[in-house]
XYZ file of C-alpha atoms in Angstrom:
591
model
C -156.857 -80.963 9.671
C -156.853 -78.341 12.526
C -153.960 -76.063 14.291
C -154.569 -75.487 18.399
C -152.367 -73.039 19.257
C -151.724 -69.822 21.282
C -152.097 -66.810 19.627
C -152.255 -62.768 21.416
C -152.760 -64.607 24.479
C -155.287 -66.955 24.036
C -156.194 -70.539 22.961
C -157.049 -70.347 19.044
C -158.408 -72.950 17.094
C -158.283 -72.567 13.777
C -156.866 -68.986 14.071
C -160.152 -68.692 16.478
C -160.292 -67.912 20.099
C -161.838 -70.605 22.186
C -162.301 -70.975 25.657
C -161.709 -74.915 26.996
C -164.289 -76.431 29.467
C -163.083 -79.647 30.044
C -163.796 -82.634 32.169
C -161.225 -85.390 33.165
C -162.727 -89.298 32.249
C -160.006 -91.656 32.748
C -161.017 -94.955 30.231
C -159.477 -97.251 31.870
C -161.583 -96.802 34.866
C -164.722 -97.502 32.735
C -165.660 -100.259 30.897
C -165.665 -99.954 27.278
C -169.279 -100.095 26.872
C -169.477 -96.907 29.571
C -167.394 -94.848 27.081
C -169.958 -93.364 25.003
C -172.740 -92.486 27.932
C -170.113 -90.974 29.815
C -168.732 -88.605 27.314
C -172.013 -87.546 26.032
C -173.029 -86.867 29.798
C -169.957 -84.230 29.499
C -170.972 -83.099 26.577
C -174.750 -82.395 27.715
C -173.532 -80.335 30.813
C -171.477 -77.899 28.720
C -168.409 -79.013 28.111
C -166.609 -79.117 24.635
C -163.457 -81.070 25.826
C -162.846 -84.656 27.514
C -159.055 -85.226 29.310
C -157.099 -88.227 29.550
C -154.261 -89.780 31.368
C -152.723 -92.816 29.688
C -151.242 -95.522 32.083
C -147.777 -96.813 31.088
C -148.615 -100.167 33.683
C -151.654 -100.454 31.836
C -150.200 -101.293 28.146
C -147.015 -102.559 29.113
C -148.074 -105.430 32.041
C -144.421 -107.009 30.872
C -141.321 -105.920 29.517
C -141.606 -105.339 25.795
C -145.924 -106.899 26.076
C -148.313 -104.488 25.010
C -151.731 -104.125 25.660
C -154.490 -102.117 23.627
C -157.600 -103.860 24.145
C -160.644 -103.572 26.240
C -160.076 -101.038 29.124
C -157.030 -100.312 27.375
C -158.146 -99.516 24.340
C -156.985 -95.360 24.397
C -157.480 -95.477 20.133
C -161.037 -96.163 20.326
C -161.818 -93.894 23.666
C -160.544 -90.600 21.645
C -162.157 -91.672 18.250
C -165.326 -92.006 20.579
C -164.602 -88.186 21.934
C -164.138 -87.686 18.335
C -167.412 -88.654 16.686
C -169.499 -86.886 19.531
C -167.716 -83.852 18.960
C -165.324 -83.101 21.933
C -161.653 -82.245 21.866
C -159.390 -84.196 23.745
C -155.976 -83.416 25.486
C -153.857 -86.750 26.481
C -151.855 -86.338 29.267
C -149.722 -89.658 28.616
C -146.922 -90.951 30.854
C -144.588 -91.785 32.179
C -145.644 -90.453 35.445
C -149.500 -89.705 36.084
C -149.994 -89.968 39.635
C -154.138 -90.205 39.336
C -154.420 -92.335 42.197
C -153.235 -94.856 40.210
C -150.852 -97.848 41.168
C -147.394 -96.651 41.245
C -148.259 -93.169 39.341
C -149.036 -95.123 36.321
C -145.318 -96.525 36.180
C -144.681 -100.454 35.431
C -143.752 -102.182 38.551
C -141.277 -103.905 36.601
C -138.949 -101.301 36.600
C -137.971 -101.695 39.870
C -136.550 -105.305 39.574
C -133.648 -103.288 38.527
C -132.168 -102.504 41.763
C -130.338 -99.746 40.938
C -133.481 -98.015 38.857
C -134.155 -94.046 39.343
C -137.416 -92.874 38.400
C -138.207 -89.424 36.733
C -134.980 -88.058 35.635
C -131.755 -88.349 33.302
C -131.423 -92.208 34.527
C -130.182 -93.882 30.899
C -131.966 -97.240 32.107
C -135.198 -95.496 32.391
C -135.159 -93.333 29.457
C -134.645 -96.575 27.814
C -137.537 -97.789 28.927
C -139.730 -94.788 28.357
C -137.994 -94.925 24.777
C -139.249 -98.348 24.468
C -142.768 -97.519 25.168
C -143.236 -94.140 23.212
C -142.178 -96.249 19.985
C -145.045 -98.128 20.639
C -147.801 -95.529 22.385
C -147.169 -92.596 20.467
C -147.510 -93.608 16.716
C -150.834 -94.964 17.768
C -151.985 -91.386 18.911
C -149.965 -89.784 16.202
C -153.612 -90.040 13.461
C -155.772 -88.876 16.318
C -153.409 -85.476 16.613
C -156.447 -82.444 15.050
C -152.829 -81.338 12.706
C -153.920 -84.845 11.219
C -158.015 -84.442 11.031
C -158.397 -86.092 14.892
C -159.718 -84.642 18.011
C -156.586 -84.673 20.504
C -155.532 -80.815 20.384
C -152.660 -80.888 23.039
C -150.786 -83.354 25.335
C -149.041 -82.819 28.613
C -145.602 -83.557 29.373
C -144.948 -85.601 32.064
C -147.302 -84.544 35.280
C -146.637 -81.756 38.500
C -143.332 -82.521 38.154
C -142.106 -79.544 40.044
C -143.415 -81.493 43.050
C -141.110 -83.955 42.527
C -137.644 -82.849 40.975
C -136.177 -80.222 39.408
C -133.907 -82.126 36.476
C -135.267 -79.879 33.540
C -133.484 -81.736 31.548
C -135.364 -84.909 31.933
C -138.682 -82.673 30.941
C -136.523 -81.830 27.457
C -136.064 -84.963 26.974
C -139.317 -85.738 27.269
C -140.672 -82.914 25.160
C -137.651 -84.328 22.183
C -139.101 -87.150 22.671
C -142.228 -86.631 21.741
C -141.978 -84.305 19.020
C -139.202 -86.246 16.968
C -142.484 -89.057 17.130
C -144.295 -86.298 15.474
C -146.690 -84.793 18.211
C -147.161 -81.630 16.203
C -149.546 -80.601 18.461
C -149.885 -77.385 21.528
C -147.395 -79.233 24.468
C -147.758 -78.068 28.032
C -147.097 -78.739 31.715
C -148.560 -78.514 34.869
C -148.002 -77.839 38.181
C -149.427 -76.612 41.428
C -149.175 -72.543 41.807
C -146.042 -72.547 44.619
C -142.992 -71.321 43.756
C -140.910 -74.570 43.354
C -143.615 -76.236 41.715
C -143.326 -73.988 39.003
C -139.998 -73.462 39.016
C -138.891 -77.415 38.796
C -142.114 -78.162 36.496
C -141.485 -75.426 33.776
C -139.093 -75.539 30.537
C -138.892 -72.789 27.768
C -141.423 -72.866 25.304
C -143.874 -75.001 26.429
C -147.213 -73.580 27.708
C -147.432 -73.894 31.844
C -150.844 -74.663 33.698
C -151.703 -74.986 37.023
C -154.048 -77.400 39.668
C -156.285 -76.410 42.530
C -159.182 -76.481 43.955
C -159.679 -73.064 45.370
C -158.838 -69.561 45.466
C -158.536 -69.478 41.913
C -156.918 -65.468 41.623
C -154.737 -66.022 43.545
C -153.134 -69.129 41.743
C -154.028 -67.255 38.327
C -151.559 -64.172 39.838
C -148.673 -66.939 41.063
C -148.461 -67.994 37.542
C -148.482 -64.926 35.846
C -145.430 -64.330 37.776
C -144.034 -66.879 35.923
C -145.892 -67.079 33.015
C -146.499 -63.222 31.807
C -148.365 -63.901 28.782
C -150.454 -66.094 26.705
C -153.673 -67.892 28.088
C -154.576 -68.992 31.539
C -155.846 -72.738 32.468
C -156.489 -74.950 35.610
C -155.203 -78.500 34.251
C -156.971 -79.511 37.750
C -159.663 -78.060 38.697
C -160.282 -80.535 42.383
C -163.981 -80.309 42.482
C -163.773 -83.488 44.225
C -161.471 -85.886 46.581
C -160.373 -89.519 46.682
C -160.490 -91.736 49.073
C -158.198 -94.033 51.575
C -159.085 -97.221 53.424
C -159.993 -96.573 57.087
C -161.079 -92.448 56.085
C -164.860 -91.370 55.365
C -165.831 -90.653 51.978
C -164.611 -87.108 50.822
C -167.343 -84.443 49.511
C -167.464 -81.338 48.393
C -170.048 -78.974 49.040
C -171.807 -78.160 45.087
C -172.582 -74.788 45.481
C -168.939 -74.081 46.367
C -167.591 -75.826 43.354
C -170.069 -74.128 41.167
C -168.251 -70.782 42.914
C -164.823 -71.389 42.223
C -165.733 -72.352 38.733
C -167.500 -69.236 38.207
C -164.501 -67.013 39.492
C -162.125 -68.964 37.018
C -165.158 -68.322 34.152
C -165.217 -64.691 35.364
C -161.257 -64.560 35.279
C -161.395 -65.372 31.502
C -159.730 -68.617 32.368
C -159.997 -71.783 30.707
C -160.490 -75.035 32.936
C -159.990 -78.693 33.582
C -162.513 -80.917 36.179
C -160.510 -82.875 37.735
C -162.327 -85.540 37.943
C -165.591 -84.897 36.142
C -166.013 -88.623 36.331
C -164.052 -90.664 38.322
C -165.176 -94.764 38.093
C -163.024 -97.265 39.307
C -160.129 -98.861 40.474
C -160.277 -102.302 38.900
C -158.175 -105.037 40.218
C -155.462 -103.712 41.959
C -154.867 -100.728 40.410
C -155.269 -98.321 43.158
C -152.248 -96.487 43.998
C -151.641 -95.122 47.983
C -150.073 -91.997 49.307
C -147.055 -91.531 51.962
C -146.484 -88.094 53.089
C -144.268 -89.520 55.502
C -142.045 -92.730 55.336
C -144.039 -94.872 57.834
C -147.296 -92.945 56.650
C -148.434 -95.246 54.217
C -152.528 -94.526 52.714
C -153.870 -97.038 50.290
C -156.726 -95.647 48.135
C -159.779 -97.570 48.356
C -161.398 -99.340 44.911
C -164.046 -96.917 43.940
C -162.559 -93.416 42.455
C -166.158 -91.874 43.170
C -164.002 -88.616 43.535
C -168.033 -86.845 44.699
C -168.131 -85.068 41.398
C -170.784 -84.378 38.169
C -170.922 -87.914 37.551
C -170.677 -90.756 40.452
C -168.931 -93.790 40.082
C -171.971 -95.315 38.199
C -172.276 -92.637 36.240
C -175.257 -90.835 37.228
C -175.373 -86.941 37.446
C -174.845 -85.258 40.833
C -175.679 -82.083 42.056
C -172.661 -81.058 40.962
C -173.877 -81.418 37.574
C -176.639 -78.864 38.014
C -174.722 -76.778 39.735
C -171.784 -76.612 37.218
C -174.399 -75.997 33.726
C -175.703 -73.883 35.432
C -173.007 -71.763 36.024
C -171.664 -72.565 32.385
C -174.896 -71.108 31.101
C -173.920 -67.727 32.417
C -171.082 -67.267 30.182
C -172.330 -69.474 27.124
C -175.301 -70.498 25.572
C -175.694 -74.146 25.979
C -178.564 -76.087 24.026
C -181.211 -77.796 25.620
C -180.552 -80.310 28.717
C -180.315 -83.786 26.610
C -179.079 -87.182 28.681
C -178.874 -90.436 27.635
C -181.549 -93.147 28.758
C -180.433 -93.833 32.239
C -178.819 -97.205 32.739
C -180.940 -99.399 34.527
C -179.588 -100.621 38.510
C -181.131 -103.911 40.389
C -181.339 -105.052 43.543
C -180.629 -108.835 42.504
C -181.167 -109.726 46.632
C -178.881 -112.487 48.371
C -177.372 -115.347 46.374
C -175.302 -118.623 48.921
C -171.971 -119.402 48.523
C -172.030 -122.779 48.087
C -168.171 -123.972 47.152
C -164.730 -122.940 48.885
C -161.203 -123.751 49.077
C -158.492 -123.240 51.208
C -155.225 -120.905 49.655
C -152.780 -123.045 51.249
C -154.373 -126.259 49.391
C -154.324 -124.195 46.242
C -150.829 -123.465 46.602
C -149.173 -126.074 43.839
C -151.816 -124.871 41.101
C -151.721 -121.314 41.338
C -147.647 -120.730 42.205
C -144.710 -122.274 41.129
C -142.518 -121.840 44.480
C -138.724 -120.254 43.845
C -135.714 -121.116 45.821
C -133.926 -117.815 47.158
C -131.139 -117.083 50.149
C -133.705 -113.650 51.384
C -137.145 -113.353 51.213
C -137.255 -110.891 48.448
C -139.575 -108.593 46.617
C -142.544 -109.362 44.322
C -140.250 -107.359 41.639
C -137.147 -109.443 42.179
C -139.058 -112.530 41.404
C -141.161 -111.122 38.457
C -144.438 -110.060 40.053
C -146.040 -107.296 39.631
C -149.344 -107.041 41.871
C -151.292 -109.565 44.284
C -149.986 -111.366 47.125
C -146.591 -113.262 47.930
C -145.815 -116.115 50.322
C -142.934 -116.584 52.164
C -142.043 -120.006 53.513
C -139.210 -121.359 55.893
C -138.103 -123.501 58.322
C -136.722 -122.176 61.893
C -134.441 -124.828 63.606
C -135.873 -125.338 67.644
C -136.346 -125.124 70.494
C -136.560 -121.377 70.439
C -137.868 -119.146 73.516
C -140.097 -116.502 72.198
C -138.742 -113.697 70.390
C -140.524 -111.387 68.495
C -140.835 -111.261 64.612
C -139.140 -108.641 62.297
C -140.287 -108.267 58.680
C -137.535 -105.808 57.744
C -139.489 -103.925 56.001
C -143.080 -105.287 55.317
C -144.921 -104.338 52.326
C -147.862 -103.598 52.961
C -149.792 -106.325 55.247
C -148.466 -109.121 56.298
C -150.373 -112.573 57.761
C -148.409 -114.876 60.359
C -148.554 -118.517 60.446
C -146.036 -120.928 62.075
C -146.750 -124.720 61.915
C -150.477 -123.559 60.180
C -151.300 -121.842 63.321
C -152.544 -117.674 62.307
C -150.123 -115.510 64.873
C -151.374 -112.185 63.725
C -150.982 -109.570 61.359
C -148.130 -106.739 60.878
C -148.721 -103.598 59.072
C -146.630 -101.274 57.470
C -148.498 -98.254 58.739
C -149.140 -99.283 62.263
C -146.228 -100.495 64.509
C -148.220 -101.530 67.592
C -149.451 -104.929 65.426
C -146.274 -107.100 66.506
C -145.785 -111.033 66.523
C -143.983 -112.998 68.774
C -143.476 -116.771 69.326
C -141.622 -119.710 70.401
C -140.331 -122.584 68.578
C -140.692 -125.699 69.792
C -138.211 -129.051 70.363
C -138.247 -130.183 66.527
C -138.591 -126.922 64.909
C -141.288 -124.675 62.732
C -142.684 -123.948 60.059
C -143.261 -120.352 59.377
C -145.105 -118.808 56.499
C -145.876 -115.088 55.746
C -148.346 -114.302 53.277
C -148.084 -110.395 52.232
C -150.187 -108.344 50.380
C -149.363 -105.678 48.192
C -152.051 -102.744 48.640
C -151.121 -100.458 46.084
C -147.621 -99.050 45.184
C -147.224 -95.075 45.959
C -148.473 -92.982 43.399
C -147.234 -89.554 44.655
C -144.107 -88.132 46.237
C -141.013 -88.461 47.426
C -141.293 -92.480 48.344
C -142.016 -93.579 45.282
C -139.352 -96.543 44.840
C -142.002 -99.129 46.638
C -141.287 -102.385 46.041
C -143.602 -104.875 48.014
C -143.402 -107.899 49.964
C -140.430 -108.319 52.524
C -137.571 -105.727 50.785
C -134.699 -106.430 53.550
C -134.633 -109.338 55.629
C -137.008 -111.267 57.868
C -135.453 -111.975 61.640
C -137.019 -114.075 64.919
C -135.485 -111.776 67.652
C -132.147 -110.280 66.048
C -131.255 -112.979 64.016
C -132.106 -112.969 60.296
C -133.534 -116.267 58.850
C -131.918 -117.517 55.257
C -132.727 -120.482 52.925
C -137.117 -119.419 51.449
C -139.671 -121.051 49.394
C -141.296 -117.911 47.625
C -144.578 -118.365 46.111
C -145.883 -115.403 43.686
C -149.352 -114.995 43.895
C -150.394 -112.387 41.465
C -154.202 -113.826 41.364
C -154.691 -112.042 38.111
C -157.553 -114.597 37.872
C -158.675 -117.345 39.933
C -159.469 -120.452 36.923
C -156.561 -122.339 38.561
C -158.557 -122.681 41.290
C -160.143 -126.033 42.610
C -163.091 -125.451 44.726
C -162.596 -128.742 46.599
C -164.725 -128.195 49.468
C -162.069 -127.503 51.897
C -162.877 -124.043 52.832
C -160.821 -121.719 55.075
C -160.871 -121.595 59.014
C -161.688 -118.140 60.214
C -157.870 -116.499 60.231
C -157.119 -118.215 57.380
C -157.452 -117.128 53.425
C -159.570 -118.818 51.209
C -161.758 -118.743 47.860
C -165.550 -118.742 48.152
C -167.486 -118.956 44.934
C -171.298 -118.160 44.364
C -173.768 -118.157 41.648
C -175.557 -115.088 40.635
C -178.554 -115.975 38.541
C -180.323 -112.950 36.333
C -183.194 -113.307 34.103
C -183.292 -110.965 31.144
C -181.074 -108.251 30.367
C -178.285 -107.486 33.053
C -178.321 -104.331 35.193
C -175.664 -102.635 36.983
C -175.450 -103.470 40.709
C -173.671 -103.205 43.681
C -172.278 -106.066 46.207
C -172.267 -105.611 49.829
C -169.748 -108.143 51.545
C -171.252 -107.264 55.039
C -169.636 -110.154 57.255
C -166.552 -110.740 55.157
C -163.167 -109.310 56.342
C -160.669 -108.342 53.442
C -159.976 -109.517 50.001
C -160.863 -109.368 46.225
C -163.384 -109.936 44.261
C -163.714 -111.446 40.527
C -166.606 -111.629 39.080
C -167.044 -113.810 35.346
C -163.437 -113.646 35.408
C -163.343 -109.856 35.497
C -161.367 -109.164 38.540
C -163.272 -106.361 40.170
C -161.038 -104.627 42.898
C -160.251 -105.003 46.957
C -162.466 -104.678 49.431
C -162.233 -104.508 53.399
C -164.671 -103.835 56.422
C -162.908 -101.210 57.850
C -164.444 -99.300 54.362
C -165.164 -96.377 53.783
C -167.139 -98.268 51.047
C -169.175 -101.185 51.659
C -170.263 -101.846 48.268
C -168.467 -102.679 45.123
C -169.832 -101.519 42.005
C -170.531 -103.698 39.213
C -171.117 -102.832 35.921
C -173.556 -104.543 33.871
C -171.237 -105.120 30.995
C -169.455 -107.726 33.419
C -172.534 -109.925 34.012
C -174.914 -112.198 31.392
C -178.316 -113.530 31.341
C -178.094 -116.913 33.009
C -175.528 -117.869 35.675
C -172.595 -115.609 36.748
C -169.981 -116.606 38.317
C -168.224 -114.660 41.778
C -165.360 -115.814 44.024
C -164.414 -114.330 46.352
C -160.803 -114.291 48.120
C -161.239 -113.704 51.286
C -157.986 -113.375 53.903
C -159.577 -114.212 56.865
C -161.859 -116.414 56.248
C -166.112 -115.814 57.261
C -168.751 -117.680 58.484
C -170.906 -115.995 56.142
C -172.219 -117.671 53.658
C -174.145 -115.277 51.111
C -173.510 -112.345 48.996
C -175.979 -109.361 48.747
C -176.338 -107.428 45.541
C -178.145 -104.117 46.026
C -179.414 -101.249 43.295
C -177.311 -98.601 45.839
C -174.246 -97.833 46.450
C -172.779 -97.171 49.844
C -169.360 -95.486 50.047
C -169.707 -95.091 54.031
C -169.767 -92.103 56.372
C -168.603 -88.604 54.379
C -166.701 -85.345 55.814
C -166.521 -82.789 53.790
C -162.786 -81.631 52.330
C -161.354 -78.153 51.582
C -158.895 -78.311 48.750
């Protein structure tokens, strides 16, 4: 047993003061057999503390279905932390933000039409109930007041960007300490004044994020926070990533800077990221600053900080011991063995199917008045299709999807119209209908609910109503088409015409042990990507990234399997698996 507390001002452990250096590793962006590399990689540069959010979507998928296996296997990441000799503070939900799809909520909350998010909203405390009578008497052994390494946990996350209902943070707090999380609480929020004034609650320890000018966010919380010790919860030595952006970077030597004024400040500090991973499957979460500003973050959470998405040290790395060394004595420089990478060349994709042949194996249509949601028809992630028939003839008129979530495909009588998206208003489609009638089908994609702000209600697929000119269109076949995995599917031979979506599936042969590796899907359009099953994330030509990283956990010796779903169909017919990754063109970001 240990006690983490606050005492004259400062973090204590034991009744000792201690200073945190800490790095942010999300597990469930790493593969399981990543864990331990990664978090002795932290503990080589310096650092004596690993951080942790915990994803509520992640382990509950379903109402009342939990999940604590594999990537989501938090128990085993902290006993890892644990045996290497780290602390670790949780940050667990409900709300994370990270990038992460819908801030980390379950998208089945939102079948509930009348559901409020973050605040005193009885059917969601329910629900948060629900899930801390599950989560937290997992964690509850791993707490240092019971002999395990987890020495504080956050509650909730930057609220005071959201809300203001202290309340709900109370609540919260109850919550968790009537499930006996004995251990230091705290919040934290960016240093602006209604940050920290909606994000605080008496007696409970406020931090703050940033990525720069550290004094002065030091002095906005001392306004607010007189006493006791100071700590960046998010230290942004890094940046994410949207589709249709450059890579973010951040220049090493002015990370290893600001790091040394918060050292020099007395300050104890968070890296935010220190290794960032992945986005697996469709897990990546988008921004909207604005209502018809929609951003969906790419697949790889590369974040340009001390380890890259495979792992590897950066300059950052260095640069950061380096200026660690200054104020502590570190021991020798000791890494693990480097994983290996290969180059396993160009493989042909020799089978393919069409989605629209596909359709009776991998959905089972439903009947509904409106085209609505994935939520309303108990989906969570993927792609939905939406299928009617318009009465003709028709003159042309152009097509409404009121409102579309996210990108939308046309097709009436199996012809592709076009493509309508959320965040761009000059993609219309019009048409005729002809003496007889038509058949029109939408297939919509959901690119990642909104992680952050004041949008966050984002239900996906058509929400309102779907009209040809003015007039809305009633009586739809609506296929769900999570593609959690793609068994159901027959690879028949009937591949997709360009415009249309399809599955392409290639063999990857390796001899001998596997190796990490990285596909390039030059000549494809847009889609996913599953490989042995494991569905590995989206990708799309208008990048940044290029590649998708593949750990070598995913692959055997022998013959691996990868399909690909591909929206627009391609005339090209191989994949290309490189030993380097290529995240596309950078700019450099000020944060």
């Amino acid at each position: 047993m240990a006690t983490f507390d606050v005492q004259n001002g400062q973090f204590c452990l034991d009744g000792e003061p201690i200073r945190l250096v800490s790095g942010a590793i999300h597990y469930f962006r790493v593969v399981p057999e990543y864990w331990r590399d990664r978090l002795l990689k932290l503990k080589a540069c310096g650092f004596n503390t690993v951080e942790t959010y915990i994803p509520w979507n992640l382990h509950e998928p379903k109402p009342g279905e939990f999940r604590f296996d594999g990537l989501a296997d938090v128990v085993r990441f902290v006993e890892i932390a644990g045996e290497i000799g780290l602390h670790v503070i949780v940050r667990p939900s409900p709300y994370i933000c990270a990038e992460w799809e819908f801030g980390g909520l379950p998208a089945w909350l939102l079948a509930d039409p009348g559901m409020r998010v973050r605040c005193m909203h009885r059917p969601y405390l329910d629900r948060v109930d629900a899930y801390y009578d599950v989560l937290l008497p997992l964690l509850k052994p791993l707490l240092c007041t019971n002999g395990g390494p987890i020495i504080a946990m956050q509650i909730e996350n930057e609220y005071g960007s959201y809300g203001n209902d202290r309340a709900y943070l109370v609540y919260l707090k109850d919550a968790m300490l009537q499930r006996g999380m004995d251990v230091l609480l705290f919040t934290s929020d960016g240093p602006e004044h209604f940050m920290l004034q909606g994000g605080m609650i008496p007696g409970v320890l406020e931090t703050v994020n940033f990525g720069s000018r550290a004094e002065e966010a030091f002095e906005m919380l001392r306004r607010y926070q007189p006493d006791g010790p100071i700590m960046c919860m998010e230290y942004w030595n890094g940046w994410f990533d949207h589709w249709g952006e450059h890579h973010h970077t951040r220049d090493a030597k002015d990370v290893a800077d600001v790091f040394d004024d918060m050292l020099r400040l007395g300050a104890s500090v968070n890296f935010y990221m220190f290794h960032g991973g992945t986005n697996f499957g469709y897990m990546s979460g988008a921004n909207c600053p604005q209502r018809d500003h929609y951003e969906p973050t790419i697949t790889s959470y590369d974040y340009d900080v001390p380890l890259n998405e495979s792992g590897e040290p950066t300059d950052k790395f260095y640069a950061v011991r380096e200026t660690l060394s200054r104020y502590m004595e570190l021991p020798p420089l000791e890494l693990p063995q480097p994983i290996p990478k290969a180059a396993y060349g160009s493989v042909p994709v020799r089978e393919a199917a069409s989605l629209f042949g596909q359709l009776d194996s991998l959905s089972e249509p439903v009947r509904r008045t409106c085209p609505e949601p994935m939520e309303a028809v108990g989906q969570n992630d993927g792609f939905i299709l939406y299928e009617t028939f318009i009465s003709g003839p028709r003159e042309e008129r152009e097509l409404v999807l009121q409102d579309c979530r996210d990108r939308a495909l046309v097709y009436v009588n199996d012809e592709f119209l076009g493509v309508i998206e959320r965040w761009d208003p000059s993609k219309k489609v019009a048409f005729a209908v002809p003496e007889g009638g038509a058949t029109l089908r939408i297939l919509v994609e959901n690119m990642g609910r909104i992680n952050y702000g004041p949008f966050m209600l984002d239900r996906k697929g058509i929400t309102e109503g779907i009209r040809h000119g003015n007039q809305f269109l009633f009586g739809w076949n609506i296929y769900p088409l999570p593609l959690e995995d793609v068994a159901p599917v027959s690879f028949d031979g009937k591949e997709a015409e360009p415009g249309y979506p399809g599955f392409y599936r290639a063999v990857l042969p390796i001899e001998g042990q596997p190796a990490d590796t990285f596909l390039r899907l030059d000549g494809w359009n847009k889609g996913t990507v599953f490989v042995n099953g494991f569905h590995l994330g989206r990708y799309w030509k208008r990048g940044p990234q290029q590649t998708l990283y593949i750990p070598a956990p995913l692959l055997r010796q022998g013959a691996n399997e990868i399909v690909v779903f591909e929206l627009h169909g391609t005339e090209k017919r191989e994949l290309t698996f490189t030993d380097q990754p290529e995240l596309g063109p950078v700019s450099q970001v000020t944060v």
